[in-house]
């Protein structure tokens, strides 16, 4: 099988010389982090300011029935003070947040640390006025506007636990999360402009709150000024409250293990889980990964294109960058509005140095041609990152050659909502990259590959199986909100004494890790186990294919057959000839065993709102089991599913 589709890319000498870590530094730090984790993190925990310094560093157990994770447990601190107050003396006038609106015709904002601090304090005092205190839950349902960051930091400041619900989710999804956390307040905005269209968020909140049994107040930001409906009571404008409260809000002293936020997973594999993150370990790890993975230096402009509704937005738009005193760019819009050059136009305009996006966006933009990229000056780019799904080598190469002009290192970061920060990732000055591999572990992370059925650890360097993590790292999730048993059952029951990631993985002879897809997605064809990612990569490597998703379906002879959903490039027409061509193509790329048994032309694929393909739905369609599609509340466009059902391939 193709292990290294397009060779390796070592860091340039210049990058290695100037980076926070070159290969020798990475090796030494990684070895130290594994041989004595407590000593390593005792040292690096000091990168944030503590009110009361910790004396205990690590107290963690993955033992069956007794999973308990504590880091820096006797220390106290405040995350908002770490992201704002501690920078005021040295960089109060430096831009903390660059805000780029949906429309390029509207002005961008440059908000200094002093301004963000003031706005955060005003919002924090407004929340207090509404009765919110330490330990209370606040739900955010917001556009990508600076107030979303103020709201997160305001909650952190007063010790409230935020739970962000992506603003594209339905009123039902919002209601479930407000009820689930018994939130006191929902923070929202009147409207959310995105891709040239405006959604009325306040209306969705009103609709959601009808179905919530307890009293919930609503704090509303004026973004668009559009007409909205106000409930009979319990609704407040932020700008009106700001006029009545003080701009002085001392940060609450929080225990390291106090929860900072709840965040639901994407729901790619089932019902979303309310992941709970802590205060101390999370902020130490988010800031350290931000600095090392992106090789962030003072004065750099950092842009992560995620929404704050995803963990990526939490760790790498707000908490990591601001804890590091960085300038972070927040973008309200979408990659294709007003056209497919928007990302690159913003990179040029704000002289972006580190750019971090998802493979789904890269694939979409790749399909639009290179002109959109080549029009813009991207010479300030120093690091390009990806997250969210395996990046197929085809897209990696496009990112590398067309966007990065062959000179900018790519960091393919593997991590999860549950992990709080990057677990597998190259460091730009240290790690030679291989397209499609998330490469090697971050400091303190011990990945292991287990034999899927026996659970035995495979010690050979080259190995394939399920990816587990052997020991805790500071930003590990602490529990599932309100359901510690589900936490233990989901992550610690299948493979005793390990954290189970749910992902399949291969380790090559150099010790590099390659995510092969979700364990649930592994196909077993005539006794050969195959990750879906590999077959998809082969399909996407064909010039006429824009995107592909592969699942297994019951097959009389082989046990499982390969069912491929294929989206063609704009302008390409489906034909029997092309179907044959693709079969031959995959066969040649991977081998006869991987030849798709059925190929269905798919104008669109079912995706989560964060752009991940929901293979569990495709599997049900391939299995002819439409009655049991499961939770579809996090789907971006449910109509895609109807089309796929209608045009399902006959397996007769
Ligand atoms: P749910 O857990 O509810 O099914 P989800 O797993 O999609 O949803 P996230 O936490 O947003 O929710 O996604 C984490 C998953 O995304 C990883 O387990 C992995 O499958 C995939 N992933 C993230 N980054 C990468 C990457 N760089 N390479 C390969 N896969 C990745
Ligand atoms: Mg998951």
XYZ file of C-alpha atoms and ligand atoms in Angstrom:
684
model
C 0.000 0.000 0.000
C 1.136 3.526 -0.658
C 2.767 4.744 2.504
C 4.507 7.885 1.382
C 2.654 9.170 -1.638
C 4.787 12.187 -2.257
C 7.980 11.992 -0.298
C 9.086 13.967 2.720
C 9.562 17.682 3.242
C 12.212 18.585 5.813
C 12.102 21.999 7.513
C 14.202 24.623 5.760
C 17.467 25.529 7.431
C 16.130 29.021 8.033
C 12.973 27.756 9.702
C 14.945 25.327 11.846
C 17.326 28.070 12.948
C 14.636 30.548 13.951
C 11.885 28.315 15.273
C 11.019 27.748 18.935
C 12.065 24.151 18.393
C 14.380 22.504 15.906
C 14.690 18.725 15.676
C 17.201 18.437 18.527
C 15.093 20.635 20.806
C 11.932 18.710 19.983
C 13.638 15.380 20.638
C 15.062 16.532 23.954
C 11.841 18.155 25.142
C 9.722 15.206 24.042
C 11.994 12.728 25.820
C 11.869 14.825 28.993
C 8.078 15.111 28.809
C 7.717 11.333 28.719
C 10.408 10.288 31.170
C 9.144 12.650 33.892
C 5.797 14.242 32.979
C 5.339 15.856 36.396
C 8.689 17.622 36.201
C 8.131 18.664 32.596
C 4.691 20.156 33.243
C 5.736 21.669 36.568
C 8.118 23.752 34.485
C 5.826 24.529 31.542
C 2.787 25.176 33.748
C 4.590 28.396 34.642
C 3.922 29.797 31.175
C 0.634 31.124 32.595
C 0.164 33.299 35.696
C -1.124 31.607 38.821
C -2.793 33.373 41.726
C -1.764 30.574 44.027
C 1.008 28.438 42.506
C 0.428 24.691 42.279
C 2.464 22.242 44.282
C 0.818 19.107 42.835
C 1.247 18.728 39.087
C -0.225 15.451 37.870
C -2.779 13.231 39.512
C -4.403 11.124 36.825
C -5.853 7.649 36.544
C -7.266 5.762 33.563
C -8.041 2.745 35.782
C -11.318 0.990 34.961
C -14.154 2.311 37.099
C -11.939 5.009 38.564
C -11.056 7.415 35.773
C -9.993 10.642 37.385
C -7.920 13.393 35.792
C -6.410 16.291 37.698
C -3.614 18.653 36.707
C -2.137 21.441 38.840
C -5.001 20.666 41.232
C -4.047 22.906 44.159
C -3.204 25.947 42.009
C -5.591 28.841 41.393
C -5.766 31.211 38.427
C -8.098 33.044 36.101
C -8.085 32.402 32.349
C -9.457 35.825 31.420
C -6.706 37.509 33.455
C -4.166 35.324 31.651
C -5.560 36.248 28.247
C -5.958 39.964 28.966
C -4.858 41.614 32.224
C -1.344 40.238 32.255
C -0.650 41.745 28.829
C -1.920 45.242 29.631
C 1.333 46.654 30.963
C 3.456 45.399 28.074
C 1.050 45.322 25.119
C -2.100 47.204 26.056
C -1.982 49.091 22.743
C -1.155 46.070 20.613
C -3.941 44.610 18.503
C -5.384 41.548 20.181
C -8.175 40.846 17.699
C -8.429 41.767 14.043
C -12.023 41.369 13.029
C -12.815 40.852 9.352
C -16.542 41.117 8.564
C -18.553 38.943 6.197
C -18.596 41.576 3.496
C -15.286 42.927 2.193
C -17.036 46.283 1.816
C -17.467 46.681 5.544
C -14.487 47.957 7.567
C -12.302 45.569 9.532
C -11.693 46.322 13.208
C -8.401 46.315 15.079
C -9.077 45.854 18.782
C -6.263 46.362 21.256
C -5.681 44.336 24.409
C -6.858 47.351 26.433
C -10.087 47.557 24.429
C -10.794 43.837 24.621
C -10.140 43.977 28.357
C -12.610 46.808 28.844
C -15.322 45.202 26.708
C -14.846 41.895 28.512
C -15.208 43.547 31.922
C -18.392 45.312 30.788
C -19.865 42.077 29.531
C -18.798 40.263 32.714
C -20.515 42.846 34.894
C -23.611 42.676 32.677
C -23.730 38.915 33.228
C -23.404 39.454 36.962
C -26.334 41.889 36.782
C -28.349 39.102 35.191
C -27.589 36.899 38.169
C -24.739 34.826 36.745
C -22.064 33.720 39.212
C -19.265 31.208 39.641
C -20.200 27.748 38.358
C -23.330 28.928 36.503
C -23.728 27.999 32.843
C -24.073 30.471 29.991
C -24.898 29.419 26.429
C -23.451 31.396 23.514
C -25.277 31.360 20.181
C -23.383 33.980 18.257
C -22.007 35.127 14.936
C -18.242 35.393 14.526
C -18.015 38.867 16.011
C -15.630 40.190 18.671
C -18.454 39.996 21.219
C -18.231 36.196 20.959
C -14.681 36.402 22.297
C -15.687 38.960 24.948
C -18.491 36.638 26.032
C -16.139 33.658 26.430
C -13.629 35.743 28.362
C -16.376 37.388 30.440
C -17.632 33.980 31.536
C -14.100 32.873 32.352
C -13.605 36.094 34.287
C -16.508 35.513 36.663
C -16.118 31.742 36.805
C -19.201 30.931 34.745
C -19.021 27.907 32.433
C -19.732 28.694 28.789
C -21.245 26.337 26.293
C -21.100 27.567 22.709
C -23.685 26.329 20.277
C -22.770 26.926 16.637
C -25.051 29.652 15.307
C -25.948 27.522 12.290
C -27.663 24.945 14.488
C -31.430 24.780 14.728
C -33.569 26.082 17.574
C -34.097 22.453 18.654
C -30.378 21.761 18.982
C -30.037 25.005 20.934
C -32.955 24.158 23.242
C -31.465 20.737 24.026
C -28.140 22.276 25.005
C -29.715 25.070 27.082
C -31.835 22.535 28.971
C -28.999 20.047 29.265
C -26.765 22.546 31.032
C -29.573 24.413 32.877
C -28.043 27.640 31.560
C -29.117 30.912 33.198
C -28.405 33.130 30.213
C -28.154 32.805 26.440
C -25.939 35.374 24.716
C -26.821 36.007 21.093
C -27.078 38.747 18.448
C -29.937 40.135 16.416
C -28.637 38.771 13.147
C -25.687 36.917 11.693
C -24.422 37.888 8.228
C -22.680 34.952 6.553
C -21.898 34.539 2.904
C -24.042 37.549 2.045
C -27.142 36.174 3.757
C -28.406 37.171 7.167
C -29.953 34.754 9.653
C -32.111 36.030 12.464
C -30.471 34.516 15.518
C -32.723 36.129 18.082
C -35.769 34.498 16.510
C -34.125 31.074 16.816
C -33.354 31.808 20.452
C -36.980 32.825 21.085
C -38.185 29.660 19.427
C -35.722 27.517 21.385
C -36.590 29.037 24.737
C -40.300 28.204 24.306
C -39.214 24.577 24.677
C -36.972 25.133 27.698
C -38.687 24.545 31.033
C -36.562 26.773 33.275
C -36.234 30.591 33.167
C -33.521 31.802 30.846
C -32.438 35.383 30.287
C -31.180 36.542 26.934
C -28.392 39.061 26.403
C -28.459 40.338 22.841
C -25.696 42.032 20.857
C -26.720 44.484 18.166
C -24.878 43.353 15.043
C -27.157 44.116 12.084
C -29.797 46.411 13.558
C -32.497 44.357 11.855
C -36.040 43.958 13.134
C -36.261 41.278 15.824
C -38.922 40.051 18.211
C -38.417 40.582 21.931
C -39.901 38.164 24.465
C -42.307 39.630 27.021
C -39.571 39.532 29.645
C -35.993 38.468 30.224
C -34.416 40.070 27.147
C -31.632 42.646 27.380
C -29.515 44.598 24.917
C -25.840 44.383 25.684
C -25.167 47.991 24.651
C -27.845 49.233 27.055
C -26.488 47.194 29.945
C -22.936 48.361 29.218
C -24.070 51.915 29.958
C -25.219 50.964 33.424
C -22.428 48.703 34.706
C -18.880 49.412 35.829
C -15.879 48.699 33.596
C -14.052 47.314 36.576
C -14.475 43.591 37.109
C -11.822 41.829 39.161
C -11.179 38.287 37.893
C -12.533 35.476 40.059
C -9.959 33.172 41.645
C -10.601 29.751 40.088
C -9.293 26.341 41.005
C -7.246 24.684 38.263
C -9.818 21.909 38.036
C -12.891 24.169 37.916
C -14.646 23.715 34.564
C -13.921 26.413 31.990
C -16.367 25.313 29.331
C -18.666 22.636 28.002
C -18.610 21.907 24.293
C -20.520 19.325 22.342
C -18.608 17.174 19.810
C -19.519 17.421 16.142
C -21.814 14.404 16.146
C -20.054 12.652 13.262
C -20.415 9.267 14.924
C -23.503 9.552 17.095
C -25.194 11.746 19.666
C -22.986 14.727 20.466
C -21.237 14.486 23.843
C -20.979 17.435 26.270
C -17.222 17.573 26.677
C -16.062 19.345 29.859
C -12.727 21.161 29.932
C -10.885 22.423 32.975
C -9.224 25.760 33.683
C -5.518 25.257 34.458
C -4.454 22.297 32.355
C -6.457 23.527 29.392
C -4.949 27.001 29.222
C -1.387 25.744 29.721
C -1.783 23.247 26.887
C -3.752 25.518 24.525
C -1.143 28.254 24.811
C 1.823 25.916 24.507
C 0.496 24.126 21.425
C -0.392 27.454 19.830
C 3.147 28.697 20.283
C 4.994 25.553 19.182
C 2.745 24.053 16.511
C 2.392 27.305 14.608
C 5.798 28.555 15.669
C 4.116 31.750 16.770
C 6.417 34.695 17.466
C 5.616 38.098 18.933
C 4.159 40.384 16.307
C 2.886 37.612 14.032
C -0.671 37.781 12.687
C -2.404 34.470 13.332
C -5.556 33.366 11.546
C -7.608 30.291 12.354
C -10.668 30.150 10.085
C -12.759 27.944 12.386
C -15.958 29.081 14.061
C -15.888 29.629 17.824
C -18.636 26.996 17.906
C -15.918 24.341 17.407
C -13.115 23.437 19.754
C -10.644 24.750 17.186
C -12.164 28.188 17.632
C -11.910 27.901 21.413
C -8.274 26.833 21.560
C -6.834 28.575 18.494
C -8.869 31.720 17.922
C -9.389 32.802 21.502
C -7.654 31.031 24.387
C -4.297 29.881 22.997
C -3.474 33.027 21.005
C -4.659 35.524 23.614
C -2.863 33.696 26.436
C 0.264 34.158 24.297
C -0.331 37.873 23.710
C -0.848 37.199 20.014
C -2.779 39.071 17.357
C -5.604 36.765 16.339
C -7.813 37.254 13.315
C -11.512 36.533 13.581
C -13.460 36.127 10.342
C -17.219 36.399 10.148
C -17.654 35.074 6.629
C -17.185 31.994 4.472
C -14.367 30.956 2.095
C -16.429 31.393 -1.071
C -18.065 34.786 -0.561
C -18.015 37.055 -2.472
C -15.827 34.585 -4.386
C -13.422 31.700 -3.893
C -10.524 34.098 -3.362
C -11.811 35.467 -0.057
C -9.365 33.605 2.211
C -6.390 34.722 0.160
C -7.642 38.280 -0.109
C -7.890 38.422 3.700
C -4.413 36.902 4.047
C -3.002 39.606 1.816
C -4.975 42.429 3.411
C -3.942 41.637 6.980
C -0.500 40.197 6.187
C -1.347 36.890 7.800
C 1.652 34.850 8.988
C 0.021 31.640 10.190
C -3.089 30.334 8.467
C -5.085 27.405 9.868
C -8.065 25.828 8.100
C -9.823 22.519 7.359
C -9.244 20.009 4.522
C -12.867 20.408 3.443
C -12.232 24.105 2.727
C -8.966 23.322 0.953
C -10.664 20.745 -1.278
C -13.507 23.116 -2.078
C -11.128 25.926 -3.018
C -8.862 23.595 -4.959
C -11.840 22.741 -7.156
C -12.223 26.424 -8.078
C -8.867 26.709 -9.761
C -5.587 28.429 -8.966
C -6.373 31.902 -10.290
C -8.178 32.808 -7.094
C -5.025 32.143 -5.117
C -2.469 33.525 -7.531
C -4.120 36.961 -7.652
C -3.003 37.705 -4.113
C 0.293 38.367 -2.407
C 0.738 35.579 0.120
C 4.376 36.263 0.875
C 3.776 36.866 4.588
C 2.669 33.281 5.155
C 5.116 31.345 7.332
C 3.062 28.328 8.416
C -0.034 26.644 6.980
C -2.147 24.370 9.161
C -4.996 21.914 8.719
C -7.378 20.219 11.113
C -10.577 18.242 11.237
C -10.143 15.329 8.893
C -7.371 13.413 7.231
C -6.014 15.654 4.471
C -5.592 13.620 1.337
C -2.166 14.003 -0.285
C -3.761 15.605 -3.352
C -5.128 18.488 -1.288
C -1.937 18.661 0.793
C 0.115 19.100 -2.379
C -2.179 21.815 -3.657
C -1.994 23.649 -0.334
C 1.774 23.275 -0.391
C 2.500 24.265 -3.981
C -0.279 26.703 -4.880
C -0.895 28.429 -1.544
C 2.527 27.995 0.052
C 4.532 28.232 -3.208
C 6.446 25.171 -2.056
C 8.167 27.155 0.672
C 5.764 27.175 3.618
C 5.656 24.243 6.041
C 2.311 22.526 6.542
C 1.228 21.369 9.975
C -1.429 18.664 9.785
C -2.770 18.708 13.332
C -4.670 15.702 14.653
C -6.763 16.265 17.737
C -10.329 16.175 19.035
C -12.839 18.200 21.027
C -11.919 15.818 23.835
C -8.191 16.510 23.696
C -8.390 20.309 24.068
C -5.318 20.863 21.889
C -3.082 19.187 19.300
C -1.890 15.658 20.101
C -0.214 14.677 16.827
C 1.390 17.412 14.787
C 4.594 18.435 13.102
C 6.475 21.436 14.494
C 7.521 23.718 11.607
C 11.203 23.905 12.505
C 11.576 20.360 13.764
C 9.555 17.834 11.814
C 9.981 16.675 8.249
C 6.437 16.370 6.944
C 4.823 13.712 4.751
C 1.624 14.624 2.909
C -1.317 12.965 4.640
C 0.426 12.233 7.940
C -0.158 14.130 11.192
C 3.416 12.955 11.884
C 4.526 12.770 15.534
C 3.220 13.437 19.070
C 3.278 16.782 20.839
C 5.154 17.053 24.149
C 3.699 14.815 26.826
C 1.586 12.750 24.437
C 2.094 8.974 24.262
C 0.217 7.526 21.296
C -0.044 3.751 21.084
C -1.450 1.446 18.452
C -3.530 -1.438 19.705
C -4.575 -4.590 17.959
C -8.318 -3.880 17.553
C -9.743 -7.157 18.823
C -7.321 -8.204 21.565
C -6.389 -4.694 22.680
C -2.728 -5.695 22.808
C -0.244 -2.881 22.282
C 1.747 -3.302 19.077
C 5.333 -2.433 19.870
C 6.814 -2.764 16.383
C 7.425 0.644 14.898
C 5.408 -0.168 11.790
C 1.901 -1.008 12.974
C -1.749 -0.578 12.184
C -4.744 -0.668 14.492
C -6.688 1.614 16.806
C -5.152 4.782 18.160
C -5.113 5.125 21.931
C -3.215 7.404 24.281
C -1.346 5.824 27.132
C -1.270 8.600 29.684
C -2.985 11.895 30.413
C -1.992 15.331 29.086
C -3.060 18.608 30.727
C -5.883 19.575 28.343
C -7.621 16.215 28.386
C -11.397 16.458 28.889
C -12.389 15.721 32.475
C -15.874 14.287 32.075
C -19.051 14.296 30.005
C -21.311 16.997 31.407
C -23.644 15.380 33.927
C -22.660 11.841 32.917
C -19.293 10.616 34.153
C -20.353 7.073 33.397
C -20.725 7.901 29.701
C -17.231 9.413 29.843
C -15.780 6.181 31.183
C -17.819 4.039 28.833
C -16.999 6.007 25.690
C -13.292 6.500 26.184
C -11.981 3.981 28.724
C -14.077 0.812 28.541
C -13.069 -0.797 25.233
C -9.339 -0.740 25.932
C -8.520 -0.834 29.637
C -6.081 1.743 31.005
C -5.908 3.678 27.743
C -7.756 6.702 26.381
C -9.498 5.406 23.256
C -9.621 7.997 20.471
C -12.131 6.240 18.216
C -9.739 6.656 15.276
C -7.857 4.042 13.305
C -4.200 4.680 12.627
C -1.085 3.362 10.960
C 2.453 3.981 12.151
C 5.111 3.778 9.454
C 8.691 2.597 9.711
C 9.813 6.121 10.662
C 7.366 6.230 13.568
C 5.010 8.630 11.770
C 1.283 8.402 12.440
C -1.325 8.252 9.666
C -4.964 8.541 10.688
C -6.902 6.035 8.588
C -10.394 7.176 9.619
C -12.855 6.411 12.385
C -12.663 2.913 13.777
C -16.376 2.579 13.002
C -15.525 3.293 9.376
C -12.962 0.555 8.874
C -14.037 -1.805 6.105
C -13.237 -5.482 6.067
C -13.091 -6.719 2.486
C -12.455 -10.462 2.194
C -10.552 -10.367 5.456
C -8.508 -7.284 4.566
C -9.030 -4.348 6.911
C -9.020 -1.054 5.126
C -9.342 2.538 6.274
C -11.821 4.591 4.323
C -9.399 7.507 4.067
C -7.090 5.602 1.773
C -9.698 4.728 -0.836
C -11.071 8.254 -0.673
C -7.617 9.721 -1.212
C -7.156 7.559 -4.274
C -10.471 8.691 -5.725
C -9.802 12.355 -5.029
C -6.421 12.028 -6.711
C -8.287 11.543 -10.007
C -8.481 14.823 -11.920
C -12.252 14.692 -12.370
C -13.122 13.961 -8.730
C -13.696 16.794 -6.258
C -14.675 14.793 -3.221
C -15.364 11.199 -2.243
C -16.712 9.262 0.713
C -16.333 5.536 1.100
C -18.250 3.132 3.336
C -18.726 -0.613 3.638
C -21.947 -2.486 2.913
C -22.892 -6.124 3.385
C -21.574 -8.215 0.508
C -22.442 -11.900 0.073
C -19.007 -13.015 -0.985
C -16.543 -10.519 0.439
C -18.254 -9.911 3.770
C -18.129 -6.207 3.080
C -18.092 -4.414 -0.221
C -16.796 -0.933 -0.957
C -19.465 1.655 -1.640
C -18.125 4.994 -2.897
C -19.993 8.265 -3.111
C -18.254 10.532 -5.588
C -18.688 14.264 -6.214
C -17.254 15.368 -9.545
C -15.372 18.572 -10.285
C -17.470 21.448 -11.572
C -18.218 20.878 -15.283
C -17.678 17.096 -15.231
C -20.570 14.815 -16.184
C -21.181 11.358 -14.715
C -20.979 8.494 -17.202
C -20.564 4.728 -17.248
C -17.211 5.261 -18.865
C -16.023 7.449 -16.019
C -17.299 4.900 -13.511
C -15.115 2.231 -15.143
C -12.219 4.648 -15.300
C -12.442 5.303 -11.558
C -12.574 1.601 -10.751
C -9.452 0.986 -12.773
C -7.835 4.052 -11.246
C -8.334 2.965 -7.616
C -7.200 -0.517 -8.492
C -4.005 0.906 -9.908
C -3.468 3.332 -7.014
C -3.989 0.918 -4.136
C -4.559 -2.603 -5.405
C -7.326 -4.907 -6.626
C -8.746 -5.330 -3.129
C -9.637 -1.634 -2.952
C -11.634 -1.453 -6.185
C -15.026 0.086 -5.349
C -17.920 -2.323 -5.851
C -20.440 0.452 -6.269
C -19.954 4.085 -7.181
C -22.800 6.503 -6.663
C -22.598 9.999 -8.122
C -23.283 12.431 -5.295
C -23.971 16.082 -6.054
C -23.327 16.721 -2.351
C -22.231 14.735 0.698
C -23.864 14.890 4.131
C -21.582 16.932 6.334
C -21.582 18.267 9.834
C -21.624 22.014 10.189
C -17.892 21.894 10.686
C -17.523 20.269 7.288
C -16.905 16.645 8.237
C -18.449 13.923 6.155
C -20.995 11.950 8.196
C -20.134 8.455 7.068
C -22.544 6.856 9.513
C -25.407 8.239 7.402
C -23.791 7.138 4.156
C -23.331 3.707 5.687
C -27.031 3.483 6.493
C -27.936 4.480 2.948
C -25.516 1.933 1.508
C -26.959 -0.685 3.847
C -30.466 0.163 2.696
C -31.436 1.099 6.229
C -32.946 4.573 5.845
C -35.208 4.196 8.857
C -32.260 4.379 11.209
C -30.266 7.417 10.126
C -29.826 8.448 13.777
C -29.207 11.955 15.045
C -29.093 14.350 12.095
C -29.391 17.589 14.076
C -25.826 18.612 13.317
C -26.111 18.161 9.533
C -25.337 21.233 7.459
C -27.806 20.482 4.668
C -30.319 17.691 5.323
C -31.654 17.798 1.722
C -28.432 16.204 0.493
C -29.539 13.001 2.190
C -32.829 12.806 0.272
C -31.013 12.978 -3.025
C -28.629 10.229 -2.002
C -31.470 7.957 -0.886
C -33.339 8.547 -4.118
C -30.354 7.705 -6.280
C -28.967 4.880 -4.212
C -27.198 2.215 -6.255
C -29.013 -1.001 -6.797
C -26.963 -3.769 -5.313
C -28.865 -6.591 -7.053
P -18.263 12.923 17.358
O -17.168 12.586 18.327
O -19.465 13.511 17.991
O -18.552 11.819 16.396
P -16.263 14.372 15.843
O -15.347 13.259 16.231
O -16.372 14.715 14.386
O -17.723 14.113 16.434
P -14.458 16.456 16.694
O -13.961 16.357 18.069
O -14.764 17.807 16.141
O -15.833 15.685 16.614
O -13.453 15.788 15.674
C -12.354 14.990 16.053
C -12.096 13.956 14.974
O -11.793 14.592 13.717
C -10.923 13.065 15.222
O -11.244 12.000 16.097
C -10.567 12.593 13.809
O -11.414 11.546 13.393
C -10.848 13.817 12.978
N -9.623 14.616 12.785
C -9.336 15.808 13.328
N -8.151 16.283 12.899
C -7.653 15.359 12.067
C -6.433 15.251 11.286
N -5.514 16.208 11.260
N -6.265 14.130 10.553
C -7.185 13.142 10.547
N -8.346 13.191 11.242
C -8.590 14.284 11.992
Mg -15.176 12.223 17.976
